Amino acid sequence: MPEISLLSLFGIFFYVGLFTIGGGLVAITLMQQMIVERGLISPEKFFNMVAISESTPGPIGVNMATYLGYEFYGIPGAFITTLGEILPSIIVILIIARFLAAFKEKKIVQSVFICIRPAATGLVFVATLHIFMIALINVPESLSSLKTLAAWQHLINWKSLILYALCLVLSFWKKCHPVILILLGAAFGMLFL
């Protein structure tokens, strides 16, 4: 695993925490850019961490920060990255609590919040698309390997796609609780993959 200092990890997660507007999936996108694209961990390992972080209690951004910090530096790394992730939120909330009452009716403040929503939605969509691709598509080493029909059929992870469709049906139409879907996914993985 490439070396990165504890201070650099704190800086990365402070940055992620500072610009995570729109929820944990935005944090995933930023973490991917800061950690995976720098070659610190592989994309597969990163998205396995995403799956585990989504399956555990608590905010996914904080769970990911803790997990990644632990991966690099054990318990001190987990503490530092978690602190880096949550410290900007604490600072911003204290500032907002102090000044929002005076500014919330200002047109510029309302305009800023209106424009932040679509930007945050776009970041959530990108994170979702990345997770979708890792979970359901077997990305080949090169596109030249897709010369045969069999290679194209192997491109889609059919077992995962079936589980995905089943979870969609259970979630949207049967209103199945998310914990049941997570347990179903874990059991499916142990039995069929």
PDB file of C-alpha atoms in Angstrom:
ATOM      1  CA  MET A   1       0.000   0.000   0.000  1.00  0.00           C
ATOM      2  CA  PRO A   2       1.488   3.421  -0.932  1.00  0.00           C
ATOM      3  CA  GLU A   3       2.639   5.595   1.921  1.00  0.00           C
ATOM      4  CA  ILE A   4       0.694   8.646   3.013  1.00  0.00           C
ATOM      5  CA  SER A   5       1.289  10.619   6.176  1.00  0.00           C
ATOM      6  CA  LEU A   6      -1.247  10.835   8.966  1.00  0.00           C
ATOM      7  CA  LEU A   7      -1.342  14.622   8.504  1.00  0.00           C
ATOM      8  CA  SER A   8      -2.096  14.181   4.785  1.00  0.00           C
ATOM      9  CA  LEU A   9      -4.917  11.776   5.643  1.00  0.00           C
ATOM     10  CA  PHE A  10      -6.344  14.327   8.060  1.00  0.00           C
ATOM     11  CA  GLY A  11      -6.138  16.981   5.330  1.00  0.00           C
ATOM     12  CA  ILE A  12      -7.879  14.751   2.782  1.00  0.00           C
ATOM     13  CA  PHE A  13     -10.744  13.963   5.118  1.00  0.00           C
ATOM     14  CA  PHE A  14     -11.031  17.544   6.340  1.00  0.00           C
ATOM     15  CA  TYR A  15     -11.408  18.549   2.674  1.00  0.00           C
ATOM     16  CA  VAL A  16     -13.981  15.792   2.096  1.00  0.00           C
ATOM     17  CA  GLY A  17     -15.913  16.799   5.213  1.00  0.00           C
ATOM     18  CA  LEU A  18     -15.813  20.458   4.227  1.00  0.00           C
ATOM     19  CA  PHE A  19     -17.240  19.902   0.751  1.00  0.00           C
ATOM     20  CA  THR A  20     -19.686  17.078   1.447  1.00  0.00           C
ATOM     21  CA  ILE A  21     -22.915  18.907   0.723  1.00  0.00           C
ATOM     22  CA  GLY A  22     -25.782  16.566  -0.074  1.00  0.00           C
ATOM     23  CA  GLY A  23     -25.017  13.531   2.024  1.00  0.00           C
ATOM     24  CA  GLY A  24     -22.667  10.605   2.305  1.00  0.00           C
ATOM     25  CA  LEU A  25     -22.691   9.603  -1.346  1.00  0.00           C
ATOM     26  CA  VAL A  26     -21.107  12.956  -2.194  1.00  0.00           C
ATOM     27  CA  ALA A  27     -18.388  12.084   0.324  1.00  0.00           C
ATOM     28  CA  ILE A  28     -17.864   8.790  -1.516  1.00  0.00           C
ATOM     29  CA  THR A  29     -17.238  10.655  -4.783  1.00  0.00           C
ATOM     30  CA  LEU A  30     -14.739  12.988  -3.135  1.00  0.00           C
ATOM     31  CA  MET A  31     -13.010  10.107  -1.322  1.00  0.00           C
ATOM     32  CA  GLN A  32     -12.737   8.194  -4.563  1.00  0.00           C
ATOM     33  CA  GLN A  33     -11.047  11.169  -6.216  1.00  0.00           C
ATOM     34  CA  MET A  34      -8.693  11.727  -3.301  1.00  0.00           C
ATOM     35  CA  ILE A  35      -7.846   8.103  -2.427  1.00  0.00           C
ATOM     36  CA  VAL A  36      -8.476   5.797  -5.402  1.00  0.00           C
ATOM     37  CA  GLU A  37      -7.415   8.089  -8.227  1.00  0.00           C
ATOM     38  CA  ARG A  38      -4.144   8.754  -6.392  1.00  0.00           C
ATOM     39  CA  GLY A  39      -3.483   5.018  -6.351  1.00  0.00           C
ATOM     40  CA  LEU A  40      -3.608   4.669  -2.561  1.00  0.00           C
ATOM     41  CA  ILE A  41      -6.062   1.746  -2.784  1.00  0.00           C
ATOM     42  CA  SER A  42      -7.643  -0.194  -5.633  1.00  0.00           C
ATOM     43  CA  PRO A  43     -11.154   0.636  -6.901  1.00  0.00           C
ATOM     44  CA  GLU A  44     -12.387  -2.843  -5.960  1.00  0.00           C
ATOM     45  CA  LYS A  45     -11.150  -2.500  -2.386  1.00  0.00           C
ATOM     46  CA  PHE A  46     -12.665   0.984  -2.171  1.00  0.00           C
ATOM     47  CA  PHE A  47     -16.101  -0.179  -3.287  1.00  0.00           C
ATOM     48  CA  ASN A  48     -15.933  -3.166  -0.928  1.00  0.00           C
ATOM     49  CA  MET A  49     -15.342  -0.587   1.812  1.00  0.00           C
ATOM     50  CA  VAL A  50     -18.377   1.347   0.541  1.00  0.00           C
ATOM     51  CA  ALA A  51     -20.518  -1.789   0.801  1.00  0.00           C
ATOM     52  CA  ILE A  52     -19.332  -2.486   4.344  1.00  0.00           C
ATOM     53  CA  SER A  53     -19.729   1.169   5.372  1.00  0.00           C
ATOM     54  CA  GLU A  54     -23.285   1.257   4.044  1.00  0.00           C
ATOM     55  CA  SER A  55     -24.082  -1.947   5.932  1.00  0.00           C
ATOM     56  CA  THR A  56     -22.922  -0.618   9.289  1.00  0.00           C
ATOM     57  CA  PRO A  57     -24.763   1.860  11.526  1.00  0.00           C
ATOM     58  CA  GLY A  58     -23.953   5.541  11.164  1.00  0.00           C
ATOM     59  CA  PRO A  59     -23.319   8.027   8.378  1.00  0.00           C
ATOM     60  CA  ILE A  60     -21.561   6.457   5.410  1.00  0.00           C
ATOM     61  CA  GLY A  61     -19.048   9.300   5.060  1.00  0.00           C
ATOM     62  CA  VAL A  62     -17.896   8.915   8.663  1.00  0.00           C
ATOM     63  CA  ASN A  63     -17.892   5.115   8.378  1.00  0.00           C
ATOM     64  CA  MET A  64     -15.730   5.317   5.246  1.00  0.00           C
ATOM     65  CA  ALA A  65     -13.338   7.802   6.850  1.00  0.00           C
ATOM     66  CA  THR A  66     -12.948   5.563   9.886  1.00  0.00           C
ATOM     67  CA  TYR A  67     -12.469   2.452   7.762  1.00  0.00           C
ATOM     68  CA  LEU A  68      -9.907   4.064   5.452  1.00  0.00           C
ATOM     69  CA  GLY A  69      -7.984   5.566   8.362  1.00  0.00           C
ATOM     70  CA  TYR A  70      -7.887   2.177  10.055  1.00  0.00           C
ATOM     71  CA  GLU A  71      -6.714   0.582   6.812  1.00  0.00           C
ATOM     72  CA  PHE A  72      -3.716   2.934   6.645  1.00  0.00           C
ATOM     73  CA  TYR A  73      -2.761   3.519  10.309  1.00  0.00           C
ATOM     74  CA  GLY A  74      -4.885   1.320  12.543  1.00  0.00           C
ATOM     75  CA  ILE A  75      -6.733   2.938  15.457  1.00  0.00           C
ATOM     76  CA  PRO A  76      -4.812   6.255  15.377  1.00  0.00           C
ATOM     77  CA  GLY A  77      -5.580   6.542  11.650  1.00  0.00           C
ATOM     78  CA  ALA A  78      -9.257   5.779  12.239  1.00  0.00           C
ATOM     79  CA  PHE A  79      -9.412   8.494  14.908  1.00  0.00           C
ATOM     80  CA  ILE A  80      -7.600  11.113  12.787  1.00  0.00           C
ATOM     81  CA  THR A  81      -9.630  10.500   9.608  1.00  0.00           C
ATOM     82  CA  THR A  82     -12.909  10.481  11.538  1.00  0.00           C
ATOM     83  CA  LEU A  83     -11.944  13.757  13.214  1.00  0.00           C
ATOM     84  CA  GLY A  84     -10.986  15.215   9.828  1.00  0.00           C
ATOM     85  CA  GLU A  85     -14.342  14.155   8.380  1.00  0.00           C
ATOM     86  CA  ILE A  86     -16.546  15.569  11.152  1.00  0.00           C
ATOM     87  CA  LEU A  87     -14.612  18.681  12.220  1.00  0.00           C
ATOM     88  CA  PRO A  88     -15.723  20.840   9.237  1.00  0.00           C
ATOM     89  CA  SER A  89     -19.367  19.993   9.947  1.00  0.00           C
ATOM     90  CA  ILE A  90     -19.003  20.988  13.576  1.00  0.00           C
ATOM     91  CA  ILE A  91     -17.356  24.284  12.617  1.00  0.00           C
ATOM     92  CA  VAL A  92     -19.914  25.082   9.903  1.00  0.00           C
ATOM     93  CA  ILE A  93     -22.902  24.200  12.122  1.00  0.00           C
ATOM     94  CA  LEU A  94     -21.592  26.456  14.899  1.00  0.00           C
ATOM     95  CA  ILE A  95     -21.137  29.327  12.432  1.00  0.00           C
ATOM     96  CA  ILE A  96     -24.546  28.764  10.819  1.00  0.00           C
ATOM     97  CA  ALA A  97     -26.267  28.542  14.205  1.00  0.00           C
ATOM     98  CA  ARG A  98     -24.703  31.859  15.149  1.00  0.00           C
ATOM     99  CA  PHE A  99     -25.545  33.791  11.963  1.00  0.00           C
ATOM    100  CA  LEU A 100     -28.359  32.038  10.050  1.00  0.00           C
ATOM    101  CA  ALA A 101     -31.211  33.747  11.845  1.00  0.00           C
ATOM    102  CA  ALA A 102     -29.886  37.090  10.634  1.00  0.00           C
ATOM    103  CA  PHE A 103     -29.305  35.992   7.023  1.00  0.00           C
ATOM    104  CA  LYS A 104     -31.813  33.246   6.148  1.00  0.00           C
ATOM    105  CA  GLU A 105     -34.280  35.677   4.553  1.00  0.00           C
ATOM    106  CA  LYS A 106     -31.642  37.244   2.274  1.00  0.00           C
ATOM    107  CA  LYS A 107     -32.173  36.509  -1.411  1.00  0.00           C
ATOM    108  CA  ILE A 108     -28.508  35.608  -1.989  1.00  0.00           C
ATOM    109  CA  VAL A 109     -28.573  32.965   0.779  1.00  0.00           C
ATOM    110  CA  GLN A 110     -31.744  31.421  -0.644  1.00  0.00           C
ATOM    111  CA  SER A 111     -30.205  31.454  -4.152  1.00  0.00           C
ATOM    112  CA  VAL A 112     -27.077  29.695  -2.914  1.00  0.00           C
ATOM    113  CA  PHE A 113     -29.134  26.888  -1.360  1.00  0.00           C
ATOM    114  CA  ILE A 114     -31.266  26.539  -4.511  1.00  0.00           C
ATOM    115  CA  CYS A 115     -28.138  26.107  -6.655  1.00  0.00           C
ATOM    116  CA  ILE A 116     -26.353  23.759  -4.251  1.00  0.00           C
ATOM    117  CA  ARG A 117     -29.153  21.165  -4.561  1.00  0.00           C
ATOM    118  CA  PRO A 118     -28.608  20.240  -8.242  1.00  0.00           C
ATOM    119  CA  ALA A 119     -24.828  20.188  -7.791  1.00  0.00           C
ATOM    120  CA  ALA A 120     -25.139  17.841  -4.811  1.00  0.00           C
ATOM    121  CA  THR A 121     -27.624  15.680  -6.721  1.00  0.00           C
ATOM    122  CA  GLY A 122     -25.131  15.355  -9.578  1.00  0.00           C
ATOM    123  CA  LEU A 123     -22.408  14.226  -7.192  1.00  0.00           C
ATOM    124  CA  VAL A 124     -24.747  11.658  -5.639  1.00  0.00           C
ATOM    125  CA  PHE A 125     -25.589  10.385  -9.137  1.00  0.00           C
ATOM    126  CA  VAL A 126     -21.890   9.981 -10.025  1.00  0.00           C
ATOM    127  CA  ALA A 127     -21.236   8.006  -6.827  1.00  0.00           C
ATOM    128  CA  THR A 128     -24.274   5.836  -7.484  1.00  0.00           C
ATOM    129  CA  LEU A 129     -23.153   5.172 -11.047  1.00  0.00           C
ATOM    130  CA  HIS A 130     -19.669   4.148  -9.867  1.00  0.00           C
ATOM    131  CA  ILE A 131     -21.118   1.737  -7.302  1.00  0.00           C
ATOM    132  CA  PHE A 132     -23.557   0.370  -9.900  1.00  0.00           C
ATOM    133  CA  MET A 133     -20.711  -0.265 -12.377  1.00  0.00           C
ATOM    134  CA  ILE A 134     -18.497  -2.027  -9.835  1.00  0.00           C
ATOM    135  CA  ALA A 135     -21.374  -4.163  -8.523  1.00  0.00           C
ATOM    136  CA  LEU A 136     -23.009  -5.216 -11.800  1.00  0.00           C
ATOM    137  CA  ILE A 137     -20.485  -4.871 -14.628  1.00  0.00           C
ATOM    138  CA  ASN A 138     -17.384  -7.019 -15.095  1.00  0.00           C
ATOM    139  CA  VAL A 139     -15.160  -4.372 -16.658  1.00  0.00           C
ATOM    140  CA  PRO A 140     -12.659  -6.016 -19.043  1.00  0.00           C
ATOM    141  CA  GLU A 141      -8.950  -5.206 -19.085  1.00  0.00           C
ATOM    142  CA  SER A 142      -9.365  -3.798 -22.588  1.00  0.00           C
ATOM    143  CA  LEU A 143     -12.215  -3.326 -25.015  1.00  0.00           C
ATOM    144  CA  SER A 144     -10.430  -5.520 -27.569  1.00  0.00           C
ATOM    145  CA  SER A 145     -11.231  -8.536 -25.379  1.00  0.00           C
ATOM    146  CA  LEU A 146     -14.935  -8.070 -26.251  1.00  0.00           C
ATOM    147  CA  LYS A 147     -14.618  -9.681 -29.687  1.00  0.00           C
ATOM    148  CA  THR A 148     -16.897 -12.646 -29.088  1.00  0.00           C
ATOM    149  CA  LEU A 149     -20.520 -12.964 -28.030  1.00  0.00           C
ATOM    150  CA  ALA A 150     -19.436 -15.012 -25.005  1.00  0.00           C
ATOM    151  CA  ALA A 151     -17.182 -12.152 -23.877  1.00  0.00           C
ATOM    152  CA  TRP A 152     -20.111  -9.722 -24.122  1.00  0.00           C
ATOM    153  CA  GLN A 153     -22.335 -12.097 -22.139  1.00  0.00           C
ATOM    154  CA  HIS A 154     -19.672 -12.238 -19.423  1.00  0.00           C
ATOM    155  CA  LEU A 155     -19.632  -8.424 -19.239  1.00  0.00           C
ATOM    156  CA  ILE A 156     -22.697  -8.355 -16.972  1.00  0.00           C
ATOM    157  CA  ASN A 157     -22.588 -10.001 -13.563  1.00  0.00           C
ATOM    158  CA  TRP A 158     -25.953 -11.754 -13.976  1.00  0.00           C
ATOM    159  CA  LYS A 159     -26.244 -13.040 -10.411  1.00  0.00           C
ATOM    160  CA  SER A 160     -25.712  -9.548  -9.010  1.00  0.00           C
ATOM    161  CA  LEU A 161     -28.134  -8.083 -11.559  1.00  0.00           C
ATOM    162  CA  ILE A 162     -30.827 -10.556 -10.463  1.00  0.00           C
ATOM    163  CA  LEU A 163     -30.229  -9.624  -6.804  1.00  0.00           C
ATOM    164  CA  TYR A 164     -30.364  -5.936  -7.748  1.00  0.00           C
ATOM    165  CA  ALA A 165     -33.708  -6.392  -9.526  1.00  0.00           C
ATOM    166  CA  LEU A 166     -35.080  -8.418  -6.599  1.00  0.00           C
ATOM    167  CA  CYS A 167     -34.027  -5.720  -4.122  1.00  0.00           C
ATOM    168  CA  LEU A 168     -35.636  -3.015  -6.276  1.00  0.00           C
ATOM    169  CA  VAL A 169     -38.911  -4.926  -6.314  1.00  0.00           C
ATOM    170  CA  LEU A 170     -38.785  -5.642  -2.580  1.00  0.00           C
ATOM    171  CA  SER A 171     -37.837  -2.059  -1.775  1.00  0.00           C
ATOM    172  CA  PHE A 172     -40.212  -0.092  -4.003  1.00  0.00           C
ATOM    173  CA  TRP A 173     -43.272  -2.303  -4.264  1.00  0.00           C
ATOM    174  CA  LYS A 174     -43.170  -4.396  -1.103  1.00  0.00           C
ATOM    175  CA  LYS A 175     -41.651  -1.649   1.100  1.00  0.00           C
ATOM    176  CA  CYS A 176     -39.185  -4.151   2.538  1.00  0.00           C
ATOM    177  CA  HIS A 177     -37.009  -2.809   5.362  1.00  0.00           C
ATOM    178  CA  PRO A 178     -33.398  -1.963   4.282  1.00  0.00           C
ATOM    179  CA  VAL A 179     -31.908  -4.223   6.974  1.00  0.00           C
ATOM    180  CA  ILE A 180     -33.683  -7.199   5.417  1.00  0.00           C
ATOM    181  CA  LEU A 181     -32.281  -6.248   2.007  1.00  0.00           C
ATOM    182  CA  ILE A 182     -28.758  -5.970   3.418  1.00  0.00           C
ATOM    183  CA  LEU A 183     -29.088  -9.380   5.073  1.00  0.00           C
ATOM    184  CA  LEU A 184     -30.491 -10.784   1.811  1.00  0.00           C
ATOM    185  CA  GLY A 185     -27.464  -9.404  -0.055  1.00  0.00           C
ATOM    186  CA  ALA A 186     -25.048 -10.909   2.472  1.00  0.00           C
ATOM    187  CA  ALA A 187     -26.771 -14.308   2.298  1.00  0.00           C
ATOM    188  CA  PHE A 188     -26.858 -14.151  -1.508  1.00  0.00           C
ATOM    189  CA  GLY A 189     -23.129 -13.419  -1.574  1.00  0.00           C
ATOM    190  CA  MET A 190     -22.302 -16.326   0.741  1.00  0.00           C
ATOM    191  CA  LEU A 191     -24.460 -18.779  -1.185  1.00  0.00           C
ATOM    192  CA  PHE A 192     -24.068 -17.839  -4.838  1.00  0.00           C
ATOM    193  CA  LEU A 193     -20.926 -15.768  -5.447  1.00  0.00           C
TER     194      LEU A 193
END
